Amino acid sequence: MIEVQIKIHQGFQKYLSEGLTKKRFKRSIPKGSTVEYLLIDQIGLPKEVPKLMIVNGIHSKLNHVLSHEDRVAVFLPMAGG
């Protein structure tokens, strides 16, 4: 198992279960887990909702394999003009 730190943008709070409503928390997941496994299978964010994912300060994709003590941040994409 590895442990990762997660920061969830306020816009995703409505999808989180009661125990995950903090903006930041830690989660233990199996070694070799991807961002998709963490966010969709473990945390329960809907797959169809667009997400901007950052791992250790770098833009990431759902198939990125996580490592012990990675920091994952998830934001709603925004557009401006």
mmCIF file of N, CA and C in Angstrom:
data_model
loop_
_atom_site.group_PDB
_atom_site.id
_atom_site.type_symbol
_atom_site.label_atom_id
_atom_site.label_comp_id
_atom_site.label_asym_id
_atom_site.label_seq_id
_atom_site.Cartn_x
_atom_site.Cartn_y
_atom_site.Cartn_z
ATOM 1 N N MET A 1 0.848 -1.191 0.000
ATOM 2 C CA MET A 1 0.000 0.000 0.000
ATOM 3 C C MET A 1 0.888 1.247 0.000
ATOM 4 N N ILE A 2 0.368 2.291 -0.632
ATOM 5 C CA ILE A 2 1.030 3.586 -0.605
ATOM 6 C C ILE A 2 0.045 4.599 -0.038
ATOM 7 N N GLU A 3 0.558 5.711 0.437
ATOM 8 C CA GLU A 3 -0.300 6.761 0.963
ATOM 9 C C GLU A 3 -0.107 8.006 0.123
ATOM 10 N N VAL A 4 -1.225 8.625 -0.277
ATOM 11 C CA VAL A 4 -1.175 9.855 -1.054
ATOM 12 C C VAL A 4 -1.983 10.929 -0.334
ATOM 13 N N GLN A 5 -1.603 12.183 -0.582
ATOM 14 C CA GLN A 5 -2.336 13.328 -0.044
ATOM 15 C C GLN A 5 -3.236 13.863 -1.148
ATOM 16 N N ILE A 6 -4.465 14.205 -0.813
ATOM 17 C CA ILE A 6 -5.437 14.654 -1.800
ATOM 18 C C ILE A 6 -6.006 16.000 -1.388
ATOM 19 N N LYS A 7 -6.108 16.890 -2.365
ATOM 20 C CA LYS A 7 -6.775 18.176 -2.170
ATOM 21 C C LYS A 7 -7.881 18.257 -3.209
ATOM 22 N N ILE A 8 -9.109 18.424 -2.753
ATOM 23 C CA ILE A 8 -10.271 18.444 -3.634
ATOM 24 C C ILE A 8 -10.830 19.865 -3.718
ATOM 25 N N HIS A 9 -11.005 20.382 -4.925
ATOM 26 C CA HIS A 9 -11.579 21.700 -5.149
ATOM 27 C C HIS A 9 -13.013 21.736 -4.613
ATOM 28 N N GLN A 10 -13.418 22.877 -4.147
ATOM 29 C CA GLN A 10 -14.744 23.059 -3.547
ATOM 30 C C GLN A 10 -15.872 22.570 -4.453
ATOM 31 N N GLY A 11 -15.742 22.712 -5.755
ATOM 32 C CA GLY A 11 -16.801 22.309 -6.680
ATOM 33 C C GLY A 11 -17.112 20.822 -6.665
ATOM 34 N N PHE A 12 -16.200 20.012 -6.146
ATOM 35 C CA PHE A 12 -16.410 18.563 -6.089
ATOM 36 C C PHE A 12 -16.993 18.099 -4.757
ATOM 37 N N GLN A 13 -17.158 18.986 -3.801
ATOM 38 C CA GLN A 13 -17.614 18.603 -2.468
ATOM 39 C C GLN A 13 -18.948 17.852 -2.494
ATOM 40 N N LYS A 14 -19.829 18.196 -3.412
ATOM 41 C CA LYS A 14 -21.148 17.543 -3.461
ATOM 42 C C LYS A 14 -21.067 16.070 -3.829
ATOM 43 N N TYR A 15 -19.951 15.639 -4.414
ATOM 44 C CA TYR A 15 -19.788 14.239 -4.803
ATOM 45 C C TYR A 15 -19.123 13.394 -3.716
ATOM 46 N N LEU A 16 -18.581 14.023 -2.686
ATOM 47 C CA LEU A 16 -17.811 13.303 -1.671
ATOM 48 C C LEU A 16 -18.700 12.712 -0.597
ATOM 49 N N SER A 17 -18.308 11.542 -0.108
ATOM 50 C CA SER A 17 -19.038 10.950 1.007
ATOM 51 C C SER A 17 -18.732 11.745 2.274
ATOM 52 N N GLU A 18 -19.513 11.537 3.286
ATOM 53 C CA GLU A 18 -19.419 12.326 4.512
ATOM 54 C C GLU A 18 -18.017 12.328 5.121
ATOM 55 N N GLY A 19 -17.314 11.225 5.067
ATOM 56 C CA GLY A 19 -15.992 11.146 5.666
ATOM 57 C C GLY A 19 -14.890 11.820 4.870
ATOM 58 N N LEU A 20 -15.210 12.299 3.668
ATOM 59 C CA LEU A 20 -14.190 12.893 2.798
ATOM 60 C C LEU A 20 -14.454 14.363 2.499
ATOM 61 N N THR A 21 -15.172 15.049 3.351
ATOM 62 C CA THR A 21 -15.574 16.418 3.033
ATOM 63 C C THR A 21 -14.510 17.473 3.321
ATOM 64 N N LYS A 22 -13.397 17.103 3.927
ATOM 65 C CA LYS A 22 -12.326 18.078 4.134
ATOM 66 C C LYS A 22 -11.706 18.421 2.790
ATOM 67 N N LYS A 23 -11.115 19.607 2.689
ATOM 68 C CA LYS A 23 -10.454 19.984 1.442
ATOM 69 C C LYS A 23 -9.195 19.160 1.215
ATOM 70 N N ARG A 24 -8.539 18.730 2.288
ATOM 71 C CA ARG A 24 -7.320 17.924 2.186
ATOM 72 C C ARG A 24 -7.457 16.700 3.082
ATOM 73 N N PHE A 25 -7.002 15.568 2.562
ATOM 74 C CA PHE A 25 -6.990 14.354 3.362
ATOM 75 C C PHE A 25 -5.997 13.374 2.762
ATOM 76 N N LYS A 26 -5.725 12.292 3.482
ATOM 77 C CA LYS A 26 -4.817 11.249 3.017
ATOM 78 C C LYS A 26 -5.612 9.995 2.731
ATOM 79 N N ARG A 27 -5.074 9.188 1.827
ATOM 80 C CA ARG A 27 -5.741 7.934 1.473
ATOM 81 C C ARG A 27 -4.691 6.873 1.204
ATOM 82 N N SER A 28 -4.891 5.669 1.701
ATOM 83 C CA SER A 28 -4.020 4.527 1.397
ATOM 84 C C SER A 28 -4.630 3.766 0.243
ATOM 85 N N ILE A 29 -3.809 3.491 -0.769
ATOM 86 C CA ILE A 29 -4.268 2.783 -1.965
ATOM 87 C C ILE A 29 -3.218 1.744 -2.345
ATOM 88 N N PRO A 30 -3.583 0.741 -3.124
ATOM 89 C CA PRO A 30 -2.603 -0.272 -3.525
ATOM 90 C C PRO A 30 -1.484 0.319 -4.394
ATOM 91 N N LYS A 31 -0.287 -0.219 -4.225
ATOM 92 C CA LYS A 31 0.837 0.185 -5.056
ATOM 93 C C LYS A 31 0.476 -0.071 -6.515
ATOM 94 N N GLY A 32 0.832 0.854 -7.418
ATOM 95 C CA GLY A 32 0.513 0.724 -8.836
ATOM 96 C C GLY A 32 -0.818 1.357 -9.214
ATOM 97 N N SER A 33 -1.502 1.978 -8.262
ATOM 98 C CA SER A 33 -2.793 2.617 -8.542
ATOM 99 C C SER A 33 -2.619 3.867 -9.395
ATOM 100 N N THR A 34 -3.622 4.135 -10.210
ATOM 101 C CA THR A 34 -3.611 5.318 -11.064
ATOM 102 C C THR A 34 -4.435 6.440 -10.441
ATOM 103 N N VAL A 35 -4.308 7.623 -11.026
ATOM 104 C CA VAL A 35 -5.129 8.761 -10.605
ATOM 105 C C VAL A 35 -6.609 8.412 -10.791
ATOM 106 N N GLU A 36 -6.936 7.747 -11.885
ATOM 107 C CA GLU A 36 -8.326 7.349 -12.139
ATOM 108 C C GLU A 36 -8.848 6.443 -11.021
ATOM 109 N N TYR A 37 -8.084 5.447 -10.624
ATOM 110 C CA TYR A 37 -8.497 4.548 -9.541
ATOM 111 C C TYR A 37 -8.749 5.345 -8.261
ATOM 112 N N LEU A 38 -7.842 6.256 -7.940
ATOM 113 C CA LEU A 38 -7.980 7.059 -6.723
ATOM 114 C C LEU A 38 -9.241 7.917 -6.762
ATOM 115 N N LEU A 39 -9.393 8.691 -7.820
ATOM 116 C CA LEU A 39 -10.475 9.673 -7.866
ATOM 117 C C LEU A 39 -11.846 9.069 -8.134
ATOM 118 N N ILE A 40 -11.915 8.086 -8.999
ATOM 119 C CA ILE A 40 -13.215 7.549 -9.399
ATOM 120 C C ILE A 40 -13.609 6.329 -8.567
ATOM 121 N N ASP A 41 -12.705 5.367 -8.449
ATOM 122 C CA ASP A 41 -13.044 4.133 -7.732
ATOM 123 C C ASP A 41 -12.975 4.286 -6.215
ATOM 124 N N GLN A 42 -12.025 5.032 -5.709
ATOM 125 C CA GLN A 42 -11.865 5.157 -4.262
ATOM 126 C C GLN A 42 -12.635 6.333 -3.663
ATOM 127 N N ILE A 43 -12.565 7.482 -4.306
ATOM 128 C CA ILE A 43 -13.200 8.675 -3.744
ATOM 129 C C ILE A 43 -14.629 8.837 -4.244
ATOM 130 N N GLY A 44 -14.912 8.367 -5.458
ATOM 131 C CA GLY A 44 -16.270 8.402 -5.963
ATOM 132 C C GLY A 44 -16.624 9.603 -6.829
ATOM 133 N N LEU A 45 -15.619 10.309 -7.360
ATOM 134 C CA LEU A 45 -15.939 11.401 -8.272
ATOM 135 C C LEU A 45 -16.473 10.814 -9.572
ATOM 136 N N PRO A 46 -17.491 11.421 -10.165
ATOM 137 C CA PRO A 46 -18.054 10.890 -11.409
ATOM 138 C C PRO A 46 -17.044 10.978 -12.557
ATOM 139 N N LYS A 47 -16.955 9.935 -13.336
ATOM 140 C CA LYS A 47 -16.014 9.894 -14.452
ATOM 141 C C LYS A 47 -16.353 10.949 -15.502
ATOM 142 N N GLU A 48 -17.654 11.213 -15.701
ATOM 143 C CA GLU A 48 -18.070 12.124 -16.764
ATOM 144 C C GLU A 48 -17.869 13.610 -16.437
ATOM 145 N N VAL A 49 -17.601 13.951 -15.202
ATOM 146 C CA VAL A 49 -17.381 15.350 -14.830
ATOM 147 C C VAL A 49 -15.931 15.721 -15.162
ATOM 148 N N PRO A 50 -15.713 16.795 -15.942
ATOM 149 C CA PRO A 50 -14.339 17.194 -16.288
ATOM 150 C C PRO A 50 -13.520 17.541 -15.042
ATOM 151 N N LYS A 51 -12.247 17.192 -15.103
ATOM 152 C CA LYS A 51 -11.355 17.425 -13.966
ATOM 153 C C LYS A 51 -9.999 17.912 -14.468
ATOM 154 N N LEU A 52 -9.387 18.802 -13.707
ATOM 155 C CA LEU A 52 -8.003 19.198 -13.925
ATOM 156 C C LEU A 52 -7.231 18.574 -12.776
ATOM 157 N N MET A 53 -6.305 17.670 -13.093
ATOM 158 C CA MET A 53 -5.589 16.922 -12.062
ATOM 159 C C MET A 53 -4.117 17.339 -12.034
ATOM 160 N N ILE A 54 -3.636 17.595 -10.841
ATOM 161 C CA ILE A 54 -2.253 17.985 -10.630
ATOM 162 C C ILE A 54 -1.625 16.982 -9.660
ATOM 163 N N VAL A 55 -0.487 16.401 -10.044
ATOM 164 C CA VAL A 55 0.238 15.493 -9.159
ATOM 165 C C VAL A 55 1.615 16.097 -8.908
ATOM 166 N N ASN A 56 1.897 16.387 -7.653
ATOM 167 C CA ASN A 56 3.172 16.991 -7.257
ATOM 168 C C ASN A 56 3.470 18.259 -8.048
ATOM 169 N N GLY A 57 2.429 19.058 -8.295
ATOM 170 C CA GLY A 57 2.597 20.336 -8.968
ATOM 171 C C GLY A 57 2.636 20.278 -10.485
ATOM 172 N N ILE A 58 2.424 19.101 -11.079
ATOM 173 C CA ILE A 58 2.500 18.934 -12.530
ATOM 174 C C ILE A 58 1.175 18.384 -13.047
ATOM 175 N N HIS A 59 0.680 18.983 -14.149
ATOM 176 C CA HIS A 59 -0.568 18.505 -14.769
ATOM 177 C C HIS A 59 -0.465 17.006 -15.027
ATOM 178 N N SER A 60 -1.537 16.280 -14.733
ATOM 179 C CA SER A 60 -1.513 14.828 -14.837
ATOM 180 C C SER A 60 -2.719 14.330 -15.615
ATOM 181 N N LYS A 61 -2.647 13.086 -16.051
ATOM 182 C CA LYS A 61 -3.757 12.414 -16.728
ATOM 183 C C LYS A 61 -4.278 11.291 -15.824
ATOM 184 N N LEU A 62 -5.451 10.781 -16.147
ATOM 185 C CA LEU A 62 -6.062 9.735 -15.332
ATOM 186 C C LEU A 62 -5.225 8.465 -15.260
ATOM 187 N N ASN A 63 -4.429 8.172 -16.297
ATOM 188 C CA ASN A 63 -3.650 6.930 -16.296
ATOM 189 C C ASN A 63 -2.287 7.059 -15.607
ATOM 190 N N HIS A 64 -2.009 8.203 -14.985
ATOM 191 C CA HIS A 64 -0.748 8.396 -14.264
ATOM 192 C C HIS A 64 -0.692 7.459 -13.052
ATOM 193 N N VAL A 65 0.397 6.716 -12.919
ATOM 194 C CA VAL A 65 0.569 5.800 -11.779
ATOM 195 C C VAL A 65 1.136 6.588 -10.603
ATOM 196 N N LEU A 66 0.471 6.473 -9.468
ATOM 197 C CA LEU A 66 0.857 7.223 -8.272
ATOM 198 C C LEU A 66 1.949 6.516 -7.479
ATOM 199 N N SER A 67 2.728 7.319 -6.760
ATOM 200 C CA SER A 67 3.792 6.813 -5.888
ATOM 201 C C SER A 67 3.512 7.228 -4.456
ATOM 202 N N HIS A 68 4.176 6.560 -3.521
ATOM 203 C CA HIS A 68 4.017 6.868 -2.100
ATOM 204 C C HIS A 68 4.302 8.347 -1.835
ATOM 205 N N GLU A 69 3.417 8.983 -1.086
ATOM 206 C CA GLU A 69 3.506 10.380 -0.674
ATOM 207 C C GLU A 69 3.299 11.386 -1.795
ATOM 208 N N ASP A 70 2.738 10.954 -2.931
ATOM 209 C CA ASP A 70 2.371 11.914 -3.976
ATOM 210 C C ASP A 70 1.298 12.844 -3.434
ATOM 211 N N ARG A 71 1.275 14.047 -3.966
ATOM 212 C CA ARG A 71 0.257 15.043 -3.632
ATOM 213 C C ARG A 71 -0.625 15.240 -4.863
ATOM 214 N N VAL A 72 -1.897 14.916 -4.717
ATOM 215 C CA VAL A 72 -2.850 14.997 -5.821
ATOM 216 C C VAL A 72 -3.846 16.118 -5.533
ATOM 217 N N ALA A 73 -4.006 17.026 -6.490
ATOM 218 C CA ALA A 73 -4.991 18.093 -6.383
ATOM 219 C C ALA A 73 -5.942 17.972 -7.570
ATOM 220 N N VAL A 74 -7.234 18.186 -7.308
ATOM 221 C CA VAL A 74 -8.251 18.066 -8.348
ATOM 222 C C VAL A 74 -9.088 19.338 -8.359
ATOM 223 N N PHE A 75 -9.175 19.940 -9.544
ATOM 224 C CA PHE A 75 -9.900 21.189 -9.718
ATOM 225 C C PHE A 75 -10.903 21.062 -10.853
ATOM 226 N N LEU A 76 -11.952 21.882 -10.813
ATOM 227 C CA LEU A 76 -12.849 22.000 -11.949
ATOM 228 C C LEU A 76 -12.156 22.875 -12.989
ATOM 229 N N PRO A 77 -12.163 22.480 -14.271
ATOM 230 C CA PRO A 77 -11.567 23.336 -15.300
ATOM 231 C C PRO A 77 -12.352 24.647 -15.401
ATOM 232 N N MET A 78 -11.658 25.719 -15.648
ATOM 233 C CA MET A 78 -12.305 27.031 -15.783
ATOM 234 C C MET A 78 -11.854 27.675 -17.080
ATOM 235 N N ALA A 79 -12.735 28.460 -17.625
ATOM 236 C CA ALA A 79 -12.415 29.196 -18.838
ATOM 237 C C ALA A 79 -12.632 30.676 -18.565
ATOM 238 N N GLY A 80 -11.885 31.461 -19.208
ATOM 239 C CA GLY A 80 -12.033 32.907 -19.035
ATOM 240 C C GLY A 80 -11.910 33.601 -20.374
ATOM 241 N N GLY A 81 -12.146 34.846 -20.358
ATOM 242 C CA GLY A 81 -12.049 35.544 -21.624
ATOM 243 C C GLY A 81 -12.024 37.023 -21.432
#
